Coordinates of N, CA and C in Angstrom, one line a residue:
G1 N 134.6 94.9 113.8 CA 134.0 93.6 113.9 C 134.6 92.7 112.8
G2 N 133.7 92.2 111.9 CA 134.2 91.3 110.9 C 134.8 91.9 109.8
V3 N 134.2 93.0 109.2 CA 134.7 93.6 108.0 C 134.5 95.1 108.2
K4 N 135.6 95.9 107.9 CA 135.4 97.4 107.8 C 135.7 97.8 106.3
N5 N 134.7 98.4 105.7 CA 134.8 98.7 104.3 C 134.8 100.2 104.0
P6 N 135.9 100.8 103.6 CA 136.0 102.2 103.2 C 135.9 102.3 101.7
G7 N 135.8 101.2 101.0 CA 135.9 101.2 99.5 C 134.7 100.5 98.9
M8 N 135.0 99.4 98.1 CA 133.9 98.6 97.5 C 134.0 97.2 98.0
F9 N 132.8 96.7 98.4 CA 132.8 95.3 99.0 C 131.5 94.6 98.4
F10 N 131.8 93.5 97.7 CA 130.7 92.7 97.1 C 130.7 91.3 97.8
M11 N 129.5 91.0 98.3 CA 129.3 89.7 99.0 C 128.4 88.8 98.2
Y12 N 129.0 87.7 97.7 CA 128.2 86.7 96.9 C 127.8 85.5 97.7
G13 N 128.5 85.2 98.7 CA 128.3 84.0 99.5 C 129.1 84.0 100.8
G14 N 129.2 82.9 101.4 CA 130.0 82.8 102.7 C 129.3 83.3 103.9
R15 N 130.0 83.4 105.0 CA 129.4 83.8 106.3 C 130.3 84.8 107.0
I16 N 129.7 85.8 107.5 CA 130.4 86.7 108.5 C 129.7 86.5 109.8
T17 N 130.4 85.9 110.8 CA 129.7 85.4 111.9 C 130.6 85.6 113.2
S18 N 129.8 85.9 114.3 CA 130.4 85.8 115.7 C 131.4 86.9 116.0
N19 N 131.2 88.1 115.4 CA 132.1 89.2 115.7 C 131.4 90.3 116.6
H20 N 132.2 91.2 117.2 CA 131.7 92.2 118.0 C 132.5 93.5 117.7
A21 N 131.7 94.7 117.8 CA 132.3 96.0 117.6 C 131.4 97.0 118.2
D22 N 131.9 98.2 118.5 CA 131.0 99.3 118.9 C 129.9 99.6 117.9
N23 N 130.4 99.7 116.6 CA 129.5 100.0 115.5 C 129.8 99.0 114.4
G24 N 128.8 98.2 114.0 CA 129.0 97.2 112.9 C 129.6 95.9 113.4
G25 N 128.9 95.1 114.1 CA 129.5 93.8 114.5 C 129.9 92.9 113.4
G26 N 129.1 92.8 112.3 CA 129.4 92.0 111.2 C 130.2 92.8 110.1
V27 N 129.6 94.0 109.7 CA 130.2 94.8 108.7 C 130.0 96.3 109.1
C28 N 131.1 97.0 109.1 CA 131.1 98.5 109.2 C 131.4 99.1 107.9
N29 N 130.3 99.6 107.2 CA 130.5 100.1 105.9 C 130.8 101.6 106.0
D30 N 132.1 102.0 106.1 CA 132.5 103.3 106.5 C 132.9 104.1 105.3
A31 N 131.9 104.8 104.7 CA 132.0 105.7 103.5 C 132.2 104.8 102.3
G32 N 131.9 103.5 102.4 CA 132.1 102.6 101.3 C 130.8 102.3 100.6
I33 N 130.9 101.4 99.6 CA 129.7 100.9 98.9 C 129.7 99.4 99.1
F34 N 128.7 98.9 99.8 CA 128.6 97.4 100.1 C 127.4 96.9 99.4
T35 N 127.7 95.9 98.5 CA 126.6 95.3 97.7 C 126.5 93.8 98.1
M36 N 125.4 93.4 98.6 CA 125.2 92.0 99.0 C 124.2 91.2 98.1
Y37 N 124.8 90.2 97.5 CA 124.0 89.3 96.6 C 123.6 88.0 97.2
G38 N 124.4 87.6 98.2 CA 124.2 86.3 98.8 C 125.0 86.2 100.1
G39 N 125.0 85.0 100.7 CA 125.7 84.7 101.9 C 124.9 85.1 103.1
T40 N 125.6 85.0 104.3 CA 124.9 85.2 105.6 C 125.7 86.0 106.5
I41 N 125.1 87.0 107.1 CA 125.7 87.8 108.2 C 125.0 87.5 109.5
T42 N 125.6 86.8 110.4 CA 124.9 86.2 111.5 C 125.7 86.1 112.8
S43 N 124.9 86.3 113.9 CA 125.4 86.1 115.3 C 126.5 87.1 115.6
N44 N 126.4 88.3 115.1 CA 127.3 89.4 115.5 C 126.6 90.3 116.5
T45 N 127.4 91.1 117.2 CA 126.9 92.0 118.2 C 127.6 93.3 118.1
A46 N 126.8 94.4 118.5 CA 127.4 95.7 118.5 C 126.5 96.7 119.3
D47 N 127.0 97.8 119.7 CA 126.1 98.9 120.3 C 125.1 99.3 119.2
N48 N 125.6 99.5 118.0 CA 124.8 100.0 116.9 C 125.1 99.1 115.6
G49 N 124.0 98.6 115.0 CA 124.3 97.8 113.8 C 124.9 96.4 114.1
G50 N 124.1 95.5 114.7 CA 124.7 94.2 114.9 C 125.2 93.5 113.7
G51 N 124.4 93.5 112.6 CA 124.8 92.9 111.4 C 125.6 93.9 110.5
V52 N 125.0 95.0 110.2 CA 125.7 96.0 109.3 C 125.5 97.4 109.9
Y53 N 126.6 98.2 109.9 CA 126.5 99.6 110.3 C 126.9 100.4 109.1
N54 N 126.0 101.3 108.6 CA 126.3 102.1 107.4 C 126.6 103.5 107.8
N55 N 127.8 104.0 107.5 CA 128.3 105.2 108.0 C 129.1 106.1 107.0
N56 N 129.1 107.3 107.1 CA 130.0 108.3 106.6 C 130.3 108.5 105.1
P57 N 129.6 108.7 104.2 CA 128.2 108.4 104.0 C 128.0 107.1 103.2
G58 N 128.0 106.0 103.8 CA 128.0 104.7 103.1 C 126.7 104.4 102.3
K59 N 126.9 103.5 101.4 CA 125.7 103.0 100.6 C 125.7 101.5 100.7
F60 N 124.6 101.0 101.0 CA 124.4 99.5 101.1 C 123.3 99.1 100.2
F61 N 123.6 98.2 99.3 CA 122.6 97.6 98.4 C 122.5 96.1 98.7
M62 N 121.2 95.7 99.0 CA 121.0 94.3 99.3 C 120.0 93.7 98.2
Y63 N 120.6 92.7 97.5 CA 119.8 92.0 96.5 C 119.5 90.6 96.9
G64 N 120.2 90.0 97.8 CA 120.0 88.7 98.3 C 120.7 88.4 99.6
G65 N 120.7 87.2 100.0 CA 121.4 86.8 101.2 C 120.5 87.0 102.4
T66 N 121.1 86.8 103.6 CA 120.4 86.8 104.8 C 121.2 87.5 105.9
I67 N 120.5 88.4 106.6 CA 121.1 89.0 107.8 C 120.3 88.5 109.0
T68 N 120.9 87.7 109.8 CA 120.0 87.0 110.8 C 120.8 86.8 112.2
T69 N 120.0 86.9 113.2 CA 120.4 86.5 114.6 C 121.5 87.4 115.1
N70 N 121.5 88.7 114.7 CA 122.4 89.6 115.2 C 121.8 90.5 116.3
N71 N 122.6 91.0 117.2 CA 122.0 91.8 118.3 C 122.7 93.1 118.4
A72 N 122.0 94.2 118.8 CA 122.5 95.5 119.0 C 121.6 96.3 119.9
G73 N 122.1 97.5 120.3 CA 121.2 98.4 121.0 C 120.2 99.0 120.1
S74 N 120.7 99.5 118.9 CA 119.8 100.0 117.9 C 120.3 99.3 116.6
G75 N 119.3 98.9 115.7 CA 119.6 98.3 114.5 C 120.2 96.9 114.7
G76 N 119.4 96.0 115.2 CA 119.9 94.6 115.4 C 120.5 94.0 114.1
G77 N 119.7 94.2 113.0 CA 120.2 93.8 111.7 C 121.0 94.8 111.0
V78 N 120.4 96.0 110.7 CA 121.1 97.0 109.9 C 120.9 98.4 110.6
Y79 N 121.9 99.2 110.7 CA 121.8 100.6 111.2 C 122.3 101.5 110.1
V80 N 121.4 102.5 109.7 CA 121.7 103.4 108.6 C 121.8 104.8 109.2
S81 N 123.0 105.3 109.2 CA 123.3 106.6 109.8 C 122.8 107.8 108.9
V82 N 122.8 109.0 109.5 CA 122.5 110.2 108.7 C 123.4 110.3 107.5
N83 N 122.8 110.7 106.4 CA 123.5 110.9 105.1 C 124.0 109.6 104.5
C84 N 123.5 108.5 105.0 CA 123.7 107.2 104.3 C 122.5 106.6 103.7
S85 N 122.6 105.6 102.9 CA 121.5 105.0 102.2 C 121.5 103.5 102.2
F86 N 120.3 102.9 102.3 CA 120.2 101.5 102.2 C 119.1 101.2 101.2
D87 N 119.4 100.5 100.1 CA 118.4 100.1 99.1 C 118.3 98.6 99.2
M88 N 117.1 98.1 99.5 CA 116.8 96.7 99.7 C 115.9 96.2 98.5
Y89 N 116.5 95.3 97.7 CA 115.8 94.8 96.5 C 115.3 93.3 96.8
G90 N 116.0 92.7 97.7 CA 115.7 91.3 98.0 C 116.5 90.8 99.2
G91 N 116.4 89.5 99.5 CA 117.1 89.0 100.6 C 116.2 89.0 101.9
T92 N 116.7 88.6 103.0 CA 115.9 88.5 104.2 C 116.7 89.1 105.4
I93 N 116.0 89.9 106.2 CA 116.5 90.4 107.5 C 115.6 89.8 108.5
T94 N 116.1 88.8 109.3 CA 115.2 88.0 110.2 C 115.9 87.6 111.5
G95 N 115.2 87.5 112.5 CA 115.6 87.0 113.8 C 116.7 87.9 114.5
N96 N 116.7 89.2 114.2 CA 117.7 90.1 114.8 C 117.0 90.8 116.0
K97 N 117.8 91.3 116.9 CA 117.2 91.9 118.1 C 117.9 93.2 118.5
A98 N 117.1 94.2 118.9 CA 117.5 95.4 119.5 C 117.2 95.3 121.0
E99 N 118.1 95.2 121.8 CA 117.8 94.9 123.2 C 118.7 95.7 124.2
Q100 N 118.3 95.8 125.4 CA 118.9 96.6 126.4 C 120.4 96.3 126.7
T101 N 120.8 95.1 126.5 CA 122.2 94.7 126.8 C 123.2 95.6 126.0
Y102 N 122.8 96.0 124.8 CA 123.7 96.8 123.9 C 123.3 98.2 123.8
G103 N 122.3 98.8 124.5 CA 122.0 100.2 124.4 C 120.5 100.6 124.4
T104 N 120.1 101.2 123.3 CA 118.8 102.0 123.3 C 117.6 101.2 122.8
E105 N 117.7 100.1 122.3 CA 116.6 99.1 122.1 C 115.6 99.5 121.0
Y106 N 116.0 100.1 119.9 CA 115.1 100.5 118.8 C 115.6 99.8 117.5
G107 N 114.6 99.3 116.7 CA 114.9 98.8 115.4 C 115.5 97.4 115.4
G108 N 114.7 96.4 115.6 CA 115.2 95.1 115.7 C 115.8 94.7 114.3
G109 N 115.1 94.9 113.2 CA 115.6 94.6 111.9 C 116.4 95.7 111.3
V110 N 115.8 96.9 111.2 CA 116.5 98.1 110.7 C 116.3 99.3 111.5
Y111 N 117.3 100.1 111.8 CA 117.2 101.4 112.4 C 117.7 102.4 111.4
N112 N 116.8 103.3 110.9 CA 117.2 104.2 109.9 C 117.1 105.7 110.3
Q113 N 118.3 106.4 110.1 CA 118.3 107.8 110.3 C 118.7 108.5 109.0
G114 N 119.0 107.7 107.9 CA 119.3 108.2 106.6 C 118.2 108.1 105.6
T115 N 118.5 107.3 104.6 CA 117.5 107.0 103.5 C 117.4 105.5 103.3
F116 N 116.2 105.0 103.5 CA 115.9 103.6 103.3 C 114.9 103.4 102.3
N117 N 115.3 102.7 101.2 CA 114.4 102.4 100.1 C 114.2 100.9 100.0
M118 N 112.9 100.5 100.2 CA 112.6 99.1 100.2 C 111.8 98.7 99.0
Y119 N 112.4 98.0 98.0 CA 111.8 97.6 96.8 C 111.3 96.1 96.8
G120 N 111.9 95.4 97.7 CA 111.6 94.0 97.8 C 112.3 93.3 99.0
G121 N 112.2 92.0 99.1 CA 112.8 91.3 100.2 C 111.8 91.2 101.4
E122 N 112.3 90.7 102.5 CA 111.5 90.4 103.7 C 112.2 90.9 104.9
I123 N 111.5 91.6 105.8 CA 112.0 91.9 107.1 C 111.0 91.2 108.1
T124 N 111.4 90.2 108.7 CA 110.5 89.3 109.5 C 111.1 88.7 110.7
N125 N 110.3 88.5 111.7 CA 110.6 87.8 113.0 C 111.8 88.5 113.7
N126 N 111.9 89.8 113.6 CA 112.8 90.6 114.4 C 112.1 91.2 115.6
T127 N 112.9 91.5 116.7 CA 112.3 92.0 117.9 C 113.1 93.3 118.4
A128 N 112.4 94.1 119.1 CA 113.0 95.3 119.8 C 112.4 95.4 121.1
T129 N 113.2 95.7 122.1 CA 112.7 95.8 123.5 C 111.7 97.0 123.6
V130 N 112.0 98.1 122.9 CA 111.2 99.3 123.0 C 110.3 99.5 121.7
G131 N 110.9 100.0 120.6 CA 110.1 100.3 119.5 C 110.7 99.9 118.2
G132 N 109.8 99.6 117.2 CA 110.3 99.3 115.8 C 110.9 97.9 115.7
G133 N 110.0 96.9 116.0 CA 110.5 95.5 115.9 C 111.1 95.2 114.5
G134 N 110.4 95.6 113.5 CA 110.9 95.4 112.1 C 111.8 96.6 111.7
V135 N 111.2 97.8 111.7 CA 112.0 99.0 111.3 C 111.6 100.2 112.3
F136 N 112.7 100.9 112.7 CA 112.5 102.1 113.4 C 113.0 103.2 112.5
N137 N 112.2 104.1 112.1 CA 112.5 105.2 111.1 C 112.5 106.6 111.7
K138 N 113.7 107.2 111.6 CA 113.8 108.7 111.9 C 114.3 109.5 110.7
G139 N 114.4 108.8 109.5 CA 114.9 109.5 108.3 C 113.9 109.5 107.2
T140 N 114.3 109.1 106.0 CA 113.5 109.0 104.8 C 113.2 107.5 104.5
F141 N 112.0 107.1 104.5 CA 111.6 105.7 104.2 C 110.6 105.7 103.1
T142 N 111.0 105.0 102.0 CA 110.2 104.8 100.8 C 110.0 103.3 100.6
M143 N 108.8 102.8 100.5 CA 108.5 101.4 100.4 C 107.6 101.1 99.2
S144 N 108.1 100.4 98.2 CA 107.3 100.1 97.0 C 107.2 98.6 96.8
G145 N 107.7 97.8 97.7 CA 107.6 96.4 97.6 C 108.1 95.7 98.8
G146 N 108.0 94.4 98.8 CA 108.5 93.6 99.9 C 107.5 93.5 101.1
E147 N 108.0 92.8 102.1 CA 107.1 92.5 103.3 C 107.8 92.8 104.6
I148 N 107.0 93.4 105.5 CA 107.5 93.6 106.9 C 106.4 92.9 107.7
T149 N 106.7 91.7 108.2 CA 105.7 90.8 108.8 C 106.3 90.1 110.0
S150 N 105.5 89.8 111.0 CA 105.8 88.9 112.1 C 106.9 89.4 113.0
N151 N 107.1 90.7 113.0 CA 108.0 91.3 113.9 C 107.3 91.7 115.2
S152 N 108.1 92.1 116.3 CA 107.4 92.4 117.5 C 108.3 93.4 118.3
S153 N 107.6 94.2 119.2 CA 108.3 95.0 120.1 C 107.5 95.0 121.4
E154 N 108.0 95.6 122.5 CA 107.3 95.6 123.7 C 106.6 96.9 124.0
S155 N 106.8 98.0 123.3 CA 106.1 99.2 123.5 C 105.3 99.8 122.4
Y156 N 105.9 100.0 121.2 CA 105.2 100.5 120.1 C 105.9 100.2 118.8
G157 N 105.1 100.1 117.7 CA 105.7 99.8 116.4 C 106.2 98.4 116.3
G158 N 105.3 97.4 116.4 CA 105.8 96.0 116.2 C 106.4 95.8 114.9
G159 N 105.8 96.4 113.8 CA 106.3 96.3 112.5 C 107.2 97.4 112.1
V160 N 106.6 98.6 112.1 CA 107.4 99.9 111.8 C 107.0 100.9 112.8
C161 N 107.9 101.6 113.4 CA 107.7 102.8 114.2 C 108.2 103.9 113.4
Y162 N 107.2 104.8 113.0 CA 107.6 105.9 112.1 C 107.6 107.2 112.9
S163 N 108.8 107.7 113.2 CA 108.8 109.0 114.0 C 109.5 110.1 113.2
S164 N 109.7 109.9 111.9 CA 110.3 111.0 111.1 C 109.3 112.1 110.8
S165 N 109.8 113.3 110.6 CA 109.0 114.4 110.2 C 108.6 114.4 108.8
Q166 N 109.3 113.5 108.0 CA 109.0 113.4 106.6 C 108.0 112.3 106.3
L167 N 107.3 112.4 105.2 CA 106.2 111.5 104.9 C 106.8 110.1 104.6
F168 N 106.0 109.1 105.0 CA 106.4 107.7 104.6 C 105.8 107.5 103.3
K169 N 106.6 107.3 102.3 CA 106.1 107.2 100.9 C 105.9 105.7 100.5
M170 N 104.7 105.3 100.2 CA 104.4 104.0 99.8 C 103.8 103.9 98.4
S171 N 104.1 102.8 97.7 CA 103.5 102.5 96.4 C 103.5 101.0 96.2
G172 N 102.8 100.6 95.2 CA 102.7 99.2 94.8 C 101.9 98.3 95.8
T173 N 102.3 97.1 96.0 CA 101.6 96.1 96.8 C 102.4 95.8 98.0
V174 N 102.7 96.8 98.9 CA 103.5 96.5 100.1 C 102.6 95.8 101.1
N175 N 103.3 95.1 102.0 CA 102.7 94.3 103.0 C 103.3 94.6 104.4
I176 N 102.5 95.2 105.3 CA 103.0 95.4 106.7 C 101.9 94.8 107.6
T177 N 102.0 93.5 107.9 CA 101.0 92.8 108.6 C 101.6 91.8 109.6
E178 N 100.7 91.3 110.5 CA 101.0 90.2 111.4 C 102.2 90.6 112.4
N179 N 102.4 91.9 112.6 CA 103.3 92.4 113.6 C 102.6 92.7 114.9
K180 N 103.3 92.7 116.0 CA 102.7 92.8 117.3 C 103.5 93.6 118.3
V181 N 102.8 94.2 119.2 CA 103.4 94.7 120.5 C 102.8 93.8 121.6
G182 N 103.7 93.0 122.2 CA 103.3 91.9 123.1 C 102.4 90.9 122.3
T183 N 101.2 90.8 122.6 CA 100.3 89.9 121.9 C 99.2 90.7 121.1
T184 N 99.4 92.0 121.0 CA 98.4 92.9 120.4 C 98.9 93.3 119.0
P185 N 98.0 93.2 118.0 CA 98.4 93.6 116.6 C 98.9 95.1 116.6
N186 N 100.0 95.3 116.0 CA 100.6 96.7 116.0 C 101.6 96.7 114.8
N187 N 101.1 97.2 113.7 CA 101.9 97.0 112.4 C 102.7 98.3 112.1
L188 N 102.0 99.3 111.6 CA 102.6 100.6 111.3 C 102.2 101.6 112.4
Y189 N 103.1 102.0 113.2 CA 102.8 103.0 114.3 C 103.2 104.4 113.9
L190 N 102.2 105.3 113.7 CA 102.5 106.6 113.2 C 102.6 107.5 114.5
W191 N 103.8 108.0 114.7 CA 104.1 108.8 115.9 C 103.7 110.3 115.7
N192 N 103.0 110.8 116.6 CA 102.7 112.2 116.7 C 102.2 112.9 115.4
G193 N 101.2 112.2 114.8 CA 100.5 112.8 113.7 C 101.2 112.6 112.3
Q194 N 102.2 111.7 112.3 CA 102.9 111.5 111.0 C 101.9 110.8 110.0
Q195 N 102.2 111.0 108.7 CA 101.3 110.6 107.7 C 102.0 109.8 106.6
V196 N 101.2 109.2 105.8 CA 101.7 108.4 104.7 C 101.3 109.0 103.3
S197 N 102.3 109.0 102.4 CA 101.9 109.4 101.0 C 101.6 108.1 100.3
A198 N 100.3 107.9 100.0 CA 99.9 106.5 99.6 C 99.1 106.5 98.3
S199 N 99.2 107.5 97.5 CA 98.5 107.6 96.2 C 98.9 106.5 95.2
G200 N 100.2 106.0 95.4 CA 100.7 105.0 94.5 C 100.4 103.6 94.9
L201 N 99.7 103.4 96.1 CA 99.4 102.0 96.5 C 98.4 101.4 95.5
T202 N 98.5 100.1 95.3 CA 97.6 99.4 94.4 C 96.9 98.3 95.2
S203 N 95.8 97.8 94.6 CA 95.0 96.8 95.2 C 95.9 95.6 95.5
G204 N 95.8 95.0 96.6 CA 96.6 93.9 97.1 C 97.6 94.3 98.2
A205 N 97.8 95.6 98.3 CA 98.7 96.1 99.4 C 97.9 96.0 100.7
E206 N 98.6 95.6 101.8 CA 97.9 95.5 103.1 C 98.8 96.1 104.2
I207 N 98.2 97.1 104.9 CA 98.9 97.8 106.0 C 98.0 97.9 107.2
G208 N 98.4 97.3 108.3 CA 97.7 97.6 109.5 C 98.3 98.8 110.1
V209 N 97.4 99.6 110.8 CA 97.9 100.9 111.3 C 97.4 101.2 112.7
T210 N 98.3 101.9 113.5 CA 98.0 102.4 114.8 C 98.5 103.8 114.9
T211 N 97.8 104.7 115.5 CA 98.3 106.1 115.6 C 98.5 106.4 117.1
Q212 N 99.5 107.2 117.3 CA 99.8 107.7 118.7 C 98.6 108.6 119.1
I213 N 98.1 109.4 118.2 CA 97.0 110.3 118.5 C 95.7 109.4 118.4
V214 N 94.9 109.4 119.4 CA 93.8 108.5 119.5 C 92.5 109.2 118.9
P215 N 91.8 108.5 118.0 CA 90.6 109.1 117.5 C 89.5 109.2 118.6
I216 N 88.8 110.3 118.7 CA 87.7 110.4 119.7 C 86.4 110.8 119.0
N217 N 85.3 110.1 119.3 CA 84.0 110.4 118.9 C 84.0 110.9 117.4
D218 N 83.7 112.2 117.2 CA 83.6 112.6 115.8 C 84.9 113.1 115.2
S219 N 85.9 113.0 115.9 CA 87.2 113.5 115.4 C 88.1 112.3 114.9
S220 N 88.4 112.3 113.6 CA 89.2 111.3 113.0 C 90.6 111.7 112.9
V221 N 91.5 110.7 112.8 CA 93.0 111.0 112.6 C 93.4 110.7 111.2
P222 N 94.0 111.7 110.5 CA 94.4 111.4 109.1 C 95.6 110.4 109.1
I223 N 95.5 109.5 108.1 CA 96.5 108.5 107.8 C 97.3 108.9 106.6
T224 N 96.6 109.3 105.5 CA 97.3 109.6 104.3 C 97.3 111.1 104.1
S225 N 98.4 111.6 103.4 CA 98.5 113.0 103.1 C 97.9 113.4 101.8
D226 N 97.7 112.3 101.0 CA 97.1 112.6 99.6 C 95.9 111.7 99.4
S227 N 95.2 111.9 98.3 CA 94.0 111.2 98.0 C 94.4 109.8 97.4
V228 N 93.5 108.8 97.7 CA 93.8 107.5 97.3 C 92.6 106.9 96.5
S229 N 92.8 105.9 95.7 CA 91.8 105.3 94.9 C 91.3 104.0 95.6
V230 N 92.1 103.5 96.5 CA 91.8 102.3 97.2 C 92.3 102.4 98.6
N231 N 91.5 101.9 99.6 CA 91.9 101.9 101.0 C 92.6 100.6 101.3
C232 N 94.0 100.6 101.5 CA 94.7 99.5 101.8 C 95.1 99.3 103.2
F233 N 94.5 100.2 104.1 CA 94.8 100.3 105.5 C 93.7 99.7 106.3
S234 N 94.1 99.0 107.4 CA 93.1 98.5 108.3 C 93.6 98.9 109.7
S235 N 92.6 99.0 110.7 CA 93.0 99.4 112.0 C 93.5 98.2 112.8
D236 N 94.6 98.4 113.5 CA 95.1 97.3 114.4 C 94.2 97.0 115.5
K237 N 93.5 98.1 116.0 CA 92.6 98.0 117.1 C 91.1 97.8 116.8
S238 N 90.5 96.9 117.4 CA 89.1 96.6 117.0 C 88.1 97.8 117.3
D239 N 88.5 98.7 118.2 CA 87.6 99.8 118.5 C 87.6 100.9 117.4
Y240 N 88.5 100.8 116.5 CA 88.6 101.8 115.4 C 88.5 101.2 114.0
E241 N 88.3 102.0 113.0 CA 88.3 101.5 111.7 C 88.8 102.6 110.7
T242 N 89.3 102.2 109.6 CA 89.8 103.2 108.6 C 88.7 103.4 107.6
A243 N 88.7 104.6 107.0 CA 87.7 105.0 106.0 C 88.3 106.0 105.0
I244 N 87.7 106.2 103.9 CA 88.1 107.2 102.9 C 87.2 108.4 103.1
D245 N 87.7 109.6 103.5 CA 86.9 110.7 103.8 C 86.4 111.5 102.6
E246 N 85.8 112.6 102.8 CA 85.3 113.4 101.6 C 86.3 114.0 100.7
N247 N 87.6 114.0 101.2 CA 88.7 114.5 100.4 C 89.5 113.3 99.7
S248 N 88.9 112.1 99.8 CA 89.5 110.9 99.3 C 90.8 110.5 100.0
K249 N 91.0 110.9 101.3 CA 92.1 110.5 102.1 C 91.7 109.5 103.1
V250 N 92.6 108.7 103.5 CA 92.3 107.6 104.5 C 92.5 108.2 105.9
V251 N 91.5 108.0 106.7 CA 91.5 108.4 108.1 C 91.2 107.2 109.0
L252 N 91.6 107.4 110.3 CA 91.3 106.4 111.3 C 90.2 107.0 112.2
K253 N 89.2 106.3 112.5 CA 88.1 106.9 113.3 C 87.5 105.8 114.2
K254 N 86.8 106.3 115.2 CA 86.2 105.5 116.2 C 85.0 104.8 115.5
K255 N 84.8 103.5 115.8 CA 83.7 102.8 115.2 C 82.4 103.3 115.8
T256 N 81.4 103.4 114.9 CA 80.1 103.8 115.4 C 79.4 102.7 116.2
A257 N 78.9 103.1 117.4 CA 78.3 102.1 118.2 C 77.0 101.5 117.6
V258 N 76.9 100.2 117.7 CA 75.7 99.5 117.1 C 74.6 99.5 118.2
E259 N 73.5 100.0 117.9 CA 72.4 100.0 118.9 C 71.6 98.8 118.8

């Protein structure tokens, strides 16, 4: 596409725009170290990683700048392969799309199969035809800051679709809100019983949650794997509510009918 990096690449400004490749329309970070402080990666297309494709085992550090209006089948903004890492401290990933034209339609903002650490920045207004409008995660995802807001998908995980077998580790005052599937609130979608390690969350964090497993009557669905001191989770659906159970863990349960 625009740049193939097998070494060291520092981006302080400028634009990488209107390129196409199978992997990494804007930047293919192939076993390199890519550090982004500023500039814009925009209007690129690829099968995987419209803006940035991180591969073999690349490291991508984002401190600033904007990744916007890129399109791909998976990872409209950023695609993180197995054994690769993406550390996001700042900047904005916005207006990217994962859509059928280019493949499998997951992860409008970020598609992660490796390690994604989000310390700050914004992932906002991205879309996916199927799942993970903001982030589709199949790897390791740790979030201690930043915002994932106003993203959308058509099937599940408007904000984050979490399908990894590993715990989603959260701490600090993270924000996953105002994301939707169609017109319905759908922020963090926990696939097939996945849970969150949330003991490090502090007051001010806000996370909307939907589970693939549906709570029924007296049977609640666990959200957190560890005990918490504050419940920062709210149900995306009005028929359910979150609560802290007798083990100090957050669960999703059916609302008690009002007589």
